[in-house]
CSV table of C-alpha atoms in Angstrom, one decimal:
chain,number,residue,atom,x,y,z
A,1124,UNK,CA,0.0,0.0,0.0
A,1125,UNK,CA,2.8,2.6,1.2
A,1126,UNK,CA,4.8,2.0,-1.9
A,1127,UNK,CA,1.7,2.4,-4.6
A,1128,UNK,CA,0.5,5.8,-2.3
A,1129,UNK,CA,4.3,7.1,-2.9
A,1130,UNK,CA,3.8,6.1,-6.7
A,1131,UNK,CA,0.1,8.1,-6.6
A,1132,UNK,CA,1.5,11.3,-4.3
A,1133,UNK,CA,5.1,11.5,-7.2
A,1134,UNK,CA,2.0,11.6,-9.7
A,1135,UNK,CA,-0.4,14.6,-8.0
A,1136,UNK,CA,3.1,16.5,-7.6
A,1137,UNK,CA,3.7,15.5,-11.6
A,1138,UNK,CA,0.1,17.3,-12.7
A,1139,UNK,CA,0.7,20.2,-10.0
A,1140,UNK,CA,4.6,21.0,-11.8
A,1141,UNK,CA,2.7,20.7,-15.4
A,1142,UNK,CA,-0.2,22.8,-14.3
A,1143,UNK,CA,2.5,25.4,-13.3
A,1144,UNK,CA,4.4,24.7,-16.8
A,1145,UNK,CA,1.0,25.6,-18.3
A,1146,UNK,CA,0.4,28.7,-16.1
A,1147,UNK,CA,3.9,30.0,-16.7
A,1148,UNK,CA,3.1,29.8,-20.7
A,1149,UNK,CA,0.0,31.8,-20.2
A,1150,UNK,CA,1.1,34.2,-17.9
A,1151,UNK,CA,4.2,34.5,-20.5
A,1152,UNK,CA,2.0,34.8,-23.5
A,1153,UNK,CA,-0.6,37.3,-22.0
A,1154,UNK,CA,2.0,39.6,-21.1
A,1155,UNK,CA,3.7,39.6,-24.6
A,1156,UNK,CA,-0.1,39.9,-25.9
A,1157,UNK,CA,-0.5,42.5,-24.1
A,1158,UNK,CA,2.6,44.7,-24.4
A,1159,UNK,CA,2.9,43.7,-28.0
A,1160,UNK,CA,-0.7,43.7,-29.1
A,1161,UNK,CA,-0.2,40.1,-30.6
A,1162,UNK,CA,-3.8,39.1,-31.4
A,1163,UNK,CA,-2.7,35.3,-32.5
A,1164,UNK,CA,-0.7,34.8,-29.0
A,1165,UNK,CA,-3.9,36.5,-27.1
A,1166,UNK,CA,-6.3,34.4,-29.2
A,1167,UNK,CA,-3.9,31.1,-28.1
A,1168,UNK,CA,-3.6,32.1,-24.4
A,1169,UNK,CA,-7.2,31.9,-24.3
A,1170,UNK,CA,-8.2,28.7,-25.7
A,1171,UNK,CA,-5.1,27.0,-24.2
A,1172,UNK,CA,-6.6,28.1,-20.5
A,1173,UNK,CA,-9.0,25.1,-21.3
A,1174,UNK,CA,-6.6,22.9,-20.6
A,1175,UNK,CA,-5.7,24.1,-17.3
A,1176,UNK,CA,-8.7,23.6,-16.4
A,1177,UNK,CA,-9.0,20.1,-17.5
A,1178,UNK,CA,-5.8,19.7,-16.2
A,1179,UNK,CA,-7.4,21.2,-12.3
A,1180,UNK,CA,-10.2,18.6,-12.6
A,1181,UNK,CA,-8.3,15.4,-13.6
A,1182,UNK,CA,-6.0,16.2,-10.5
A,1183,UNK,CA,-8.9,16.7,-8.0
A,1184,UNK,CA,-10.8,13.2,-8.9
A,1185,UNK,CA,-6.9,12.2,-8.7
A,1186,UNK,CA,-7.2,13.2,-5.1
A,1187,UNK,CA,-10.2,12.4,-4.3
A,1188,UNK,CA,-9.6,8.5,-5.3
A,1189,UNK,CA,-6.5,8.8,-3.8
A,1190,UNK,CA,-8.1,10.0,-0.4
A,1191,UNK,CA,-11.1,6.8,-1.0
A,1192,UNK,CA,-8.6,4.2,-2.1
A,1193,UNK,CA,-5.6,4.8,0.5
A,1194,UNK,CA,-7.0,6.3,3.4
A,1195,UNK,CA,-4.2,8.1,4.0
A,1196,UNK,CA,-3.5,9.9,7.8
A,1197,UNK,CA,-1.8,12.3,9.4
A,1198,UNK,CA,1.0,13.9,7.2
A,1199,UNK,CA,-0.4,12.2,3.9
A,1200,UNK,CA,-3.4,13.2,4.4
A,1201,UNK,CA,-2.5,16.6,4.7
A,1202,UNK,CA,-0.6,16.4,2.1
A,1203,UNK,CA,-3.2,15.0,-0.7
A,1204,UNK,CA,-5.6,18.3,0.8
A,1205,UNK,CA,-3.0,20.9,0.1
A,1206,UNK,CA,-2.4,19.4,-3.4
A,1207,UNK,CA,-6.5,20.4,-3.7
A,1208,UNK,CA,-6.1,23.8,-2.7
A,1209,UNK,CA,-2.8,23.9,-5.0
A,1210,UNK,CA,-4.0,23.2,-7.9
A,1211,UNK,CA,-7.7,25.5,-7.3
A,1212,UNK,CA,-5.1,27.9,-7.2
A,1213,UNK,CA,-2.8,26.9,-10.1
A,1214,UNK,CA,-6.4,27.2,-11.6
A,1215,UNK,CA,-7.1,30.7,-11.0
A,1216,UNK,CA,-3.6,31.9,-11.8
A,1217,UNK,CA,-4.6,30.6,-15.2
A,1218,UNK,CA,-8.0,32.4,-15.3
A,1219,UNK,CA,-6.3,35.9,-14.8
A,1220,UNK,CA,-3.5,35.1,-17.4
A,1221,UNK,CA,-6.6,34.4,-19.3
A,1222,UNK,CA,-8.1,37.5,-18.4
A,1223,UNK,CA,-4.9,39.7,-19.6
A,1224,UNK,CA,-5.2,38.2,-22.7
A,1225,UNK,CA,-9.0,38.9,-23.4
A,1226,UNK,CA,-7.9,42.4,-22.3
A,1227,UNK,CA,-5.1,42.8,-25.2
A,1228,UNK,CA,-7.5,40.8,-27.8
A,1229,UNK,CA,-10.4,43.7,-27.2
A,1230,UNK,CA,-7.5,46.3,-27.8
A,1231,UNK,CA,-6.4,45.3,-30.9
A,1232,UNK,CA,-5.1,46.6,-33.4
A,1233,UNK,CA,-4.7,49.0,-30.9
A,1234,UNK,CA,-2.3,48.6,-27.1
A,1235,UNK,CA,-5.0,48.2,-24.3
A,1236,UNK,CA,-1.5,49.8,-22.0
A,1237,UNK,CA,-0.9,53.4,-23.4
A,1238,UNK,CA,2.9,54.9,-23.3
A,1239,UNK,CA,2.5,56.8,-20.3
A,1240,UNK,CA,2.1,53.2,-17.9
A,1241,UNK,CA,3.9,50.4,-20.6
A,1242,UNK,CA,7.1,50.5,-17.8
A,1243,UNK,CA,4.9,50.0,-15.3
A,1244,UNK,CA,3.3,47.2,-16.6
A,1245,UNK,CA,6.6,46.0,-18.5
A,1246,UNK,CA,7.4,45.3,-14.7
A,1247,UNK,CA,4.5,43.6,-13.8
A,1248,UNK,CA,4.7,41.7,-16.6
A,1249,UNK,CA,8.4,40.5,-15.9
A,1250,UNK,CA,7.6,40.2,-12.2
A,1251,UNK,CA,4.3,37.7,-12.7
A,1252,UNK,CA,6.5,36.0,-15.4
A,1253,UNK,CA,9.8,35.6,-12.7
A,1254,UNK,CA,6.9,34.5,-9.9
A,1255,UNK,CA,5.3,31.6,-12.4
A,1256,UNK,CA,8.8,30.3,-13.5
A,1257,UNK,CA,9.4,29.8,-9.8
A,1258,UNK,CA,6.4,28.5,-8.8
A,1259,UNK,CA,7.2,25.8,-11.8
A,1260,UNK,CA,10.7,25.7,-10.2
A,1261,UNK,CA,9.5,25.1,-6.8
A,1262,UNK,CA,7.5,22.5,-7.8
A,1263,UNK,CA,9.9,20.4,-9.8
A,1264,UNK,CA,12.9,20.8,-7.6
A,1265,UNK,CA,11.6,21.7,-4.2
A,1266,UNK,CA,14.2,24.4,-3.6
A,1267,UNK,CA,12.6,26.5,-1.4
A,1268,UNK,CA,14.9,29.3,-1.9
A,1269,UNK,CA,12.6,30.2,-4.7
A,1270,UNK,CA,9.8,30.3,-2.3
A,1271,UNK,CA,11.7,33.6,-0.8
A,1272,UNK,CA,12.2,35.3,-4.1
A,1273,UNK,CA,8.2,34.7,-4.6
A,1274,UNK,CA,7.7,37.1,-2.0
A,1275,UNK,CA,9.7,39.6,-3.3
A,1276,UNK,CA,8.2,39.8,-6.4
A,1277,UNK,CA,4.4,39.8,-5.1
A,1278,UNK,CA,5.5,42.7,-2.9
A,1279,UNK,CA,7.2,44.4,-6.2
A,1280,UNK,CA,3.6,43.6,-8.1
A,1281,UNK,CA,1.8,45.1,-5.0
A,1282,UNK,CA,4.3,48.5,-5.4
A,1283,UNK,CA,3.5,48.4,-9.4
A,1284,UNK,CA,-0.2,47.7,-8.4
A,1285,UNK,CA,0.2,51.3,-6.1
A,1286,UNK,CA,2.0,53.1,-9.4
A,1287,UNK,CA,-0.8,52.5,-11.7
A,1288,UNK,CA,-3.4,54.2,-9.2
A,1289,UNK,CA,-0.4,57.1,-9.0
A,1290,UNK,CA,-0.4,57.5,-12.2
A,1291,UNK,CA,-4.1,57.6,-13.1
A,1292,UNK,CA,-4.6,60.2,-10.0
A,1293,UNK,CA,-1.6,62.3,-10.5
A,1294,UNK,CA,-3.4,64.8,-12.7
A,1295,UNK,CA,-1.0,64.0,-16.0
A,1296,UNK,CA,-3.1,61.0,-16.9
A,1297,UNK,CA,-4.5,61.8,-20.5
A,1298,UNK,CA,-6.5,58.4,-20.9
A,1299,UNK,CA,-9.7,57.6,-22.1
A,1300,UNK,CA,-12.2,56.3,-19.5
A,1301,UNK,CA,-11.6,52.9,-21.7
A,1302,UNK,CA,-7.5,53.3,-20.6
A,1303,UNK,CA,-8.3,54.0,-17.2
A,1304,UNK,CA,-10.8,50.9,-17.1
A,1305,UNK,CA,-8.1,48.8,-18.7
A,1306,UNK,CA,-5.0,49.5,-16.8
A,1307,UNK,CA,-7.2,49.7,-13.5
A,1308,UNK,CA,-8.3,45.8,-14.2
A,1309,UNK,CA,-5.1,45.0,-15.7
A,1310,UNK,CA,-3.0,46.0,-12.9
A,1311,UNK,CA,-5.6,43.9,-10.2
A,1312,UNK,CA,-5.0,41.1,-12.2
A,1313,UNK,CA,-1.2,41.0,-12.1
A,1314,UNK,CA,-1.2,41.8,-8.5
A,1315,UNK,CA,-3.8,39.0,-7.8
A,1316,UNK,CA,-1.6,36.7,-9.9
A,1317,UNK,CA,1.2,37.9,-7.9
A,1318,UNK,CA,-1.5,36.6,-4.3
A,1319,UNK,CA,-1.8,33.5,-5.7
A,1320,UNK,CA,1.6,32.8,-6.4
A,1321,UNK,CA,2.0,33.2,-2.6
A,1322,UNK,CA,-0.2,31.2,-1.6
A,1323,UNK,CA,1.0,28.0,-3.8
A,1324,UNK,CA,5.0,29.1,-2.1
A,1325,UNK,CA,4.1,28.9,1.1
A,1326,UNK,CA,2.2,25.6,0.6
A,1327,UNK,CA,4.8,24.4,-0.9
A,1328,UNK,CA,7.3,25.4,1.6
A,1329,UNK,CA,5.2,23.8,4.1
A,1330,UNK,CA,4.8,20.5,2.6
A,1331,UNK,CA,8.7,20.8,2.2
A,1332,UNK,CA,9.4,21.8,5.8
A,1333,UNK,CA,6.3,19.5,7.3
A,1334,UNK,CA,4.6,22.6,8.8
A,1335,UNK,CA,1.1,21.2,7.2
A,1336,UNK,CA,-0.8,23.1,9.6
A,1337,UNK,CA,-0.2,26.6,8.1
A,1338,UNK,CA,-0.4,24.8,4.9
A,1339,UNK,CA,-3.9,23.9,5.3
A,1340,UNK,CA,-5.2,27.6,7.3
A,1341,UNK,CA,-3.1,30.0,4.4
A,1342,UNK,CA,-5.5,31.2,1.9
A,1343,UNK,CA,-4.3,33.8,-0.8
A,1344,UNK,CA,-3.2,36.8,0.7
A,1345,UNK,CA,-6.1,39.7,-0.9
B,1193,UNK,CA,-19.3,5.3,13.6
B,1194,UNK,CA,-21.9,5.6,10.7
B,1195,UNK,CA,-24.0,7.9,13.9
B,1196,UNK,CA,-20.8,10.0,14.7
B,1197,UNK,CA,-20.0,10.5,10.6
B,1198,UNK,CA,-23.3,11.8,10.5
B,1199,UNK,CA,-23.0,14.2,13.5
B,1200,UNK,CA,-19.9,15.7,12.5
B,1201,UNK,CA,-21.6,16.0,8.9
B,1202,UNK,CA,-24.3,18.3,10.5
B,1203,UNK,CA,-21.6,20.3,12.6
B,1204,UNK,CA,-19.6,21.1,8.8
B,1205,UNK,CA,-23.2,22.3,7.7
B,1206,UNK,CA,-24.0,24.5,10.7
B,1207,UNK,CA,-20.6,25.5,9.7
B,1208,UNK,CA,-21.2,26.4,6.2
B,1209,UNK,CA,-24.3,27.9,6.8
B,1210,UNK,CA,-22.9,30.2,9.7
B,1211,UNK,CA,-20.2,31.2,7.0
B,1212,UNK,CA,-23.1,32.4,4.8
B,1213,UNK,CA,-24.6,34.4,7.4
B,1214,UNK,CA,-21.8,36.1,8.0
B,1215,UNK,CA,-21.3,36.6,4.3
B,1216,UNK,CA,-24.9,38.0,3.8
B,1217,UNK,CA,-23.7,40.4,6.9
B,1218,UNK,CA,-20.9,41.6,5.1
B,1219,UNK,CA,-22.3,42.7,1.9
B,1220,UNK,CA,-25.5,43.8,3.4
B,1221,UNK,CA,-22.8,46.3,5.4
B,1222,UNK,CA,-20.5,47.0,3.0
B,1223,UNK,CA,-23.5,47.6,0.1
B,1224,UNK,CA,-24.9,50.3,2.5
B,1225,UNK,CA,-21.5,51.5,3.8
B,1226,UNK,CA,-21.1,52.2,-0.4
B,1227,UNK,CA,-24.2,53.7,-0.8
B,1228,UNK,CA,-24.6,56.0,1.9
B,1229,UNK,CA,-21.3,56.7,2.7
B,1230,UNK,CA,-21.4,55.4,5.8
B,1231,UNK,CA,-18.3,54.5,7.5
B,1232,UNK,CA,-18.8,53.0,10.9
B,1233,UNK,CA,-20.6,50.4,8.6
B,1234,UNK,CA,-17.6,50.1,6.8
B,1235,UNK,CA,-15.3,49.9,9.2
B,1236,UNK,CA,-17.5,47.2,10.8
B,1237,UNK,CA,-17.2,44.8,8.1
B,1238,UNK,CA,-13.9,44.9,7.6
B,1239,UNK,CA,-12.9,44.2,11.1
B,1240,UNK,CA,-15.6,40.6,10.8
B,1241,UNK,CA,-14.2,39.9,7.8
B,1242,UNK,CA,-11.6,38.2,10.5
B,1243,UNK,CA,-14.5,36.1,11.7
B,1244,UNK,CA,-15.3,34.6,8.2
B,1245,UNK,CA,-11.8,34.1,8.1
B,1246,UNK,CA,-11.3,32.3,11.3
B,1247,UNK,CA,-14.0,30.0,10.5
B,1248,UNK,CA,-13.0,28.9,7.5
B,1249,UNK,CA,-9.9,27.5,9.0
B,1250,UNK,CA,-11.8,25.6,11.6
B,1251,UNK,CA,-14.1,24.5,9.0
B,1252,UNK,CA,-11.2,22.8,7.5
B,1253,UNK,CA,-9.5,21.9,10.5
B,1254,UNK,CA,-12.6,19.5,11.0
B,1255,UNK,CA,-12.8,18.3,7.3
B,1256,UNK,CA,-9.2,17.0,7.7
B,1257,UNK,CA,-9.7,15.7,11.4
B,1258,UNK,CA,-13.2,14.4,9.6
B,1259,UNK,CA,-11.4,12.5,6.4
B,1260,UNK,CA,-8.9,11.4,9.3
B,1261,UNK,CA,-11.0,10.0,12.1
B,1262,UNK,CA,-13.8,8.7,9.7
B,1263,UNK,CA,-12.1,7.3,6.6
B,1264,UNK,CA,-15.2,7.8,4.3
B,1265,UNK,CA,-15.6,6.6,1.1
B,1266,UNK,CA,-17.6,7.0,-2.1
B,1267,UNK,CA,-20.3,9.9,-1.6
B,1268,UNK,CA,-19.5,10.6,2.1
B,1269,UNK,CA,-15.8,11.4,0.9
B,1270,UNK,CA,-17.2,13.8,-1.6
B,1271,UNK,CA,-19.8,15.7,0.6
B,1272,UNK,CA,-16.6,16.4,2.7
B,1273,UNK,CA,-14.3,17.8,0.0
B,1274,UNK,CA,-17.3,19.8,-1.4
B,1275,UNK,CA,-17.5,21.2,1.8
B,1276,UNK,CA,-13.5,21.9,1.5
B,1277,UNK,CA,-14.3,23.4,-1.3
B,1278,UNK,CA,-17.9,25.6,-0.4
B,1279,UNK,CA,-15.5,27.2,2.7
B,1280,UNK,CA,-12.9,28.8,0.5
B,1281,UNK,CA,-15.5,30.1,-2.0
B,1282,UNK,CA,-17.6,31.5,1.0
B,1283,UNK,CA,-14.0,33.0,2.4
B,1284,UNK,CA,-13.3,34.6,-0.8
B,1285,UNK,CA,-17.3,36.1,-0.9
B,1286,UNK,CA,-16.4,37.4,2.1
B,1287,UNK,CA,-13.0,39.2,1.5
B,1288,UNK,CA,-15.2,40.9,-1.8
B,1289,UNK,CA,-17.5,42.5,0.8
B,1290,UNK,CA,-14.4,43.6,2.9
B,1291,UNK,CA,-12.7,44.9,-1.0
B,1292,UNK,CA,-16.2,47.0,-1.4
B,1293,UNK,CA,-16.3,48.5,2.0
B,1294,UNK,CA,-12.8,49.9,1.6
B,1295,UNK,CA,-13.4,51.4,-1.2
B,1296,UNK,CA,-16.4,53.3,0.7
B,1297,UNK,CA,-14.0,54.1,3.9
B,1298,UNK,CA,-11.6,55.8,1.8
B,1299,UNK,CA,-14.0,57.0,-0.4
B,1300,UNK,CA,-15.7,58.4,2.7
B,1301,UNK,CA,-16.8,61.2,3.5
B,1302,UNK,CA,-17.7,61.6,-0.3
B,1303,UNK,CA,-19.2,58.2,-1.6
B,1304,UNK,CA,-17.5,56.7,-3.7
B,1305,UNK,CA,-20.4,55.7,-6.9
B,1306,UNK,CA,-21.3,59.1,-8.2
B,1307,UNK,CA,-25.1,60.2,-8.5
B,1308,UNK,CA,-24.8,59.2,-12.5
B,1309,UNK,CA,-24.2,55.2,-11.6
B,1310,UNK,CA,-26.2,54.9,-8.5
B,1311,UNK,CA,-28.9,53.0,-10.0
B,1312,UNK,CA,-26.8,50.7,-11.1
B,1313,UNK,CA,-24.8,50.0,-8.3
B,1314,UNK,CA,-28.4,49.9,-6.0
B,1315,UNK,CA,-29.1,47.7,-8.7
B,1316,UNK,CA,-26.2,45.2,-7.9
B,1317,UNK,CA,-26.2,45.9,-4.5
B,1318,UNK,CA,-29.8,44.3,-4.6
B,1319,UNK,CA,-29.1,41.1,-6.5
B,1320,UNK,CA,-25.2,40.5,-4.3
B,1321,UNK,CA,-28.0,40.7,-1.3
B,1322,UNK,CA,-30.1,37.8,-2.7
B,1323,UNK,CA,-27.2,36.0,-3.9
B,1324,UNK,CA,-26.1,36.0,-0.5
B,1325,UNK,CA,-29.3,35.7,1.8
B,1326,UNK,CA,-30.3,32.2,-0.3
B,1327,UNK,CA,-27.1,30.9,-0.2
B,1328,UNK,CA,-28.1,31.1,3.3
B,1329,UNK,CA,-31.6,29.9,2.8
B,1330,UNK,CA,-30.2,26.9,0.4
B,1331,UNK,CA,-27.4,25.7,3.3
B,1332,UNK,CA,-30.1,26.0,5.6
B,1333,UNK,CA,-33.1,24.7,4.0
B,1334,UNK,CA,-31.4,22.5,0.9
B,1335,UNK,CA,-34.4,24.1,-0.9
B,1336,UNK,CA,-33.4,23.6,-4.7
B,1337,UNK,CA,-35.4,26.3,-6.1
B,1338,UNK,CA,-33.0,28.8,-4.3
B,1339,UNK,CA,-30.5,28.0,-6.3
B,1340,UNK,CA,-31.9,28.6,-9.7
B,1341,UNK,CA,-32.6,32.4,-7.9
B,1342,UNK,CA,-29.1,32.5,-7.5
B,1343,UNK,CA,-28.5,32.0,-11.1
B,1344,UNK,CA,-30.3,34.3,-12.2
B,1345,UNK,CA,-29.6,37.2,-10.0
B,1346,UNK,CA,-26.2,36.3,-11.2
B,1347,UNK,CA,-26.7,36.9,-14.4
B,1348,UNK,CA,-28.4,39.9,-13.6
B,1349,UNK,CA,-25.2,41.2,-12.1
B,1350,UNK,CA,-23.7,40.4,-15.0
B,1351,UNK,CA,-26.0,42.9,-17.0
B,1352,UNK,CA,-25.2,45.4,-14.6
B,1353,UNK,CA,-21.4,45.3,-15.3
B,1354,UNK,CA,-22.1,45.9,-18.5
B,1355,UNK,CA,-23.8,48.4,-18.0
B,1356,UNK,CA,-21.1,49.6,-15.9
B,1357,UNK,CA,-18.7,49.5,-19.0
B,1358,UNK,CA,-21.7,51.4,-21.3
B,1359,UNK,CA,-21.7,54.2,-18.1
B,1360,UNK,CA,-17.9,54.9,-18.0
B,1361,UNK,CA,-17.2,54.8,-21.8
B,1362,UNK,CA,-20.7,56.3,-23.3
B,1363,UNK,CA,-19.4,59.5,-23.5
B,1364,UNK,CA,-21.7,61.1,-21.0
B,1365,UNK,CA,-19.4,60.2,-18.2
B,1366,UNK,CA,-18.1,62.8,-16.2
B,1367,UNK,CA,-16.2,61.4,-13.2
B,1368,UNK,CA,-12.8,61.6,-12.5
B,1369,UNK,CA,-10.1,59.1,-12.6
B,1370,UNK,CA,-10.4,58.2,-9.0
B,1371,UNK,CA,-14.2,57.7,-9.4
B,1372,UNK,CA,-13.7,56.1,-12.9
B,1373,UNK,CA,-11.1,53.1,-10.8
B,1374,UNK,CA,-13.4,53.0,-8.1
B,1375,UNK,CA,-16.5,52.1,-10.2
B,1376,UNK,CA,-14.6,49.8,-12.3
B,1377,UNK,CA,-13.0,48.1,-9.2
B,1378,UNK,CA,-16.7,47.8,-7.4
B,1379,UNK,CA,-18.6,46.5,-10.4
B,1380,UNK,CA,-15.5,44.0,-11.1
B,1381,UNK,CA,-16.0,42.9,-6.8
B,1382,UNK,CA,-19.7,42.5,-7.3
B,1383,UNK,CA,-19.7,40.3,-10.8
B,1384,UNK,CA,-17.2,38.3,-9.1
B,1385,UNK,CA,-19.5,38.1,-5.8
B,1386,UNK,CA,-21.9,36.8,-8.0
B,1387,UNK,CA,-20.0,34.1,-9.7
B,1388,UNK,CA,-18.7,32.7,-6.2
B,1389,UNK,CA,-22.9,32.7,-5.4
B,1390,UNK,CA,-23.5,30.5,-8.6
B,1391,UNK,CA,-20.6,27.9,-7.7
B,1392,UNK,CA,-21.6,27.4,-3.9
B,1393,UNK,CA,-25.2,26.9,-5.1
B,1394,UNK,CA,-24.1,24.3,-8.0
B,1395,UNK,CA,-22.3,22.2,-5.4
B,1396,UNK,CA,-25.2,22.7,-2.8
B,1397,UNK,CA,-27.3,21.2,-5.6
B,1398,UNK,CA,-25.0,18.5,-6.6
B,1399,UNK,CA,-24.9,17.5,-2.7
B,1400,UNK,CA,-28.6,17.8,-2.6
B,1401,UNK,CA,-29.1,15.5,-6.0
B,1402,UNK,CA,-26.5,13.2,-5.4
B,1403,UNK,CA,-24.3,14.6,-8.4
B,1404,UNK,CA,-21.0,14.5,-7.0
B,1405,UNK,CA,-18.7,14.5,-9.7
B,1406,UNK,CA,-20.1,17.6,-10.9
B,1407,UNK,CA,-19.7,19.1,-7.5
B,1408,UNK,CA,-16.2,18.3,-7.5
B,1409,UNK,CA,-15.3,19.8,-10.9
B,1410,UNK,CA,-17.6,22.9,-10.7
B,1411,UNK,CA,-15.5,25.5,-10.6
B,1412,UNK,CA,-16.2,29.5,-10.0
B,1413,UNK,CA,-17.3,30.9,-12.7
B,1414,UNK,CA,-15.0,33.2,-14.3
């Protein structure tokens, strides 16, 4: 029994690193979407978000059989319920890459992000692109130094998130009300990306470390 | 151990139903802490928004202890993990009444939906209310004909955010940028609300029918 539940935890952890592959794509694609108005990669990001979501589904009945078939307790059991509320949240990472893109496809042909905030949200973009590469890092190697460096970059999304709301109050904004709606939405979905990403490192970091009763209580930071 | 399942079964839903009551609190509060720029209200609900939080994490304390203790299988392991699932979308329904009421504290002592968009947003502040008060009714009573109200008044929300959008960009808008974020933000937190009703109710139902794979996999709207 032991040996097979090893085999079925190695597997949930598999569909959890390629649901962060998948996320890192999106996030990667939506942001180039975005900042490039690239209708085709928009159009992709989109439809491709169908498979994360497949992807979310197929790893929850994984966990569910896995809790009916093993009865695992204790730490294993904690374990199988964090890979839940991982991969809900792998999920919803996807949703807002998603939602970026739909952004950048309404725009086109022209940039939803006008000149006066593209380094602003050249940042966010790098920043939600550095946090899903680590998240797909953390997950393959366990090296929770990336964890740390997770952090940092929500907290740089959350100082981006602040700039935006500068820049569309500090009386040079010449946006139309269609700018300001954009960036405003735009900007709340990078820093929610940025939320999430916390919430799957610290997870992680407690599965790693065995502290699985934070894992289970620590729900995205909002 | 089939009696003491079933005990602890009722405890979750007390649970989850004393989550919804807290959530049909919240946006009661923060609905008129928006609309008459009242900020003791405001203040109010984002200091319970602790409570929501608080009992989620017991909620799930006792799911684990539950899956633990109890070892169910088949449709008793499902109701459990739906009920995982129901406390985190109640949790996040509750943290988008907190996100409302702040943007009525700071907006205060001016409120933050100018006279042109009031309608709508008493509009929306109507149908987040019902959402809410039969997700109540539908954890209380497992009366399915809630749910399909919930669905609806969803879907009226979603009328109203479009009609958000037709506001802000008809060009007989005249707020300013702040007012123009704030909107957007608010209409964007009570869409969302709205979602988060429809998924609790689709899993109430699929616990009510017996339809638990679709519980499992129905995730928020989006």
């Amino acid at each position: 029994m032991r040996k097979i539940f090893k085999a079925e935890l190695q597997a949930l952890g598999d569909d959890l690193t390629q649901m962060a592959e998948l996320v890192n794509k999106a996030i990667t694609g939506a942001s180039h979407a975005l900042l490039n108005g690239d209708l085709d990669t928009a159009q992709q990001v989109i439809v491709d978000d169908q498979q994360i979501d497949d992807l979310e589904r197929s790893l929850d009945e994984r966990c569910v059989l896995l809790l009916a078939q093993q009865q695992p307790v204790a730490t294993d059991l904690r374990l199988v319920v964090t890979a839940l509320r991982m991969s809900a949240t792998l999920e919803r990472m996807g949703d807002l890459a998603r939602h970026i893109a739909q952004v950048a496809r309404r725009a086109y042909p022209t940039t939803a992000v006008p000149a006066q905030c593209t380094p602003i949200f050249e940042g966010m973009a790098g920043a939600a692109q550095r946090v899903a590469t680590r998240i797909h890092g953390l997950l393959d190697s366990h090296d929770l130094d990336m964890a740390q460096t997770i952090e940092e970059d929500d907290e740089i999304l959350d100082n981006f998130h602040t700039d935006v709301f500068s820049t569309l109050l500090g009386g040079e904004w010449e946006g139309t009300p269609q700018q300001t709606i954009d960036v405003t939405l735009l900007s709340r979905y990078f820093e929610r990306f940025g939320d999430h990403g916390v919430s799957v490192a610290r997870r992680m970091t407690f599965v790693v470390t065995g502290d699985f009763h934070r894992a289970a209580t620590n729900d995205a930071v909002s």
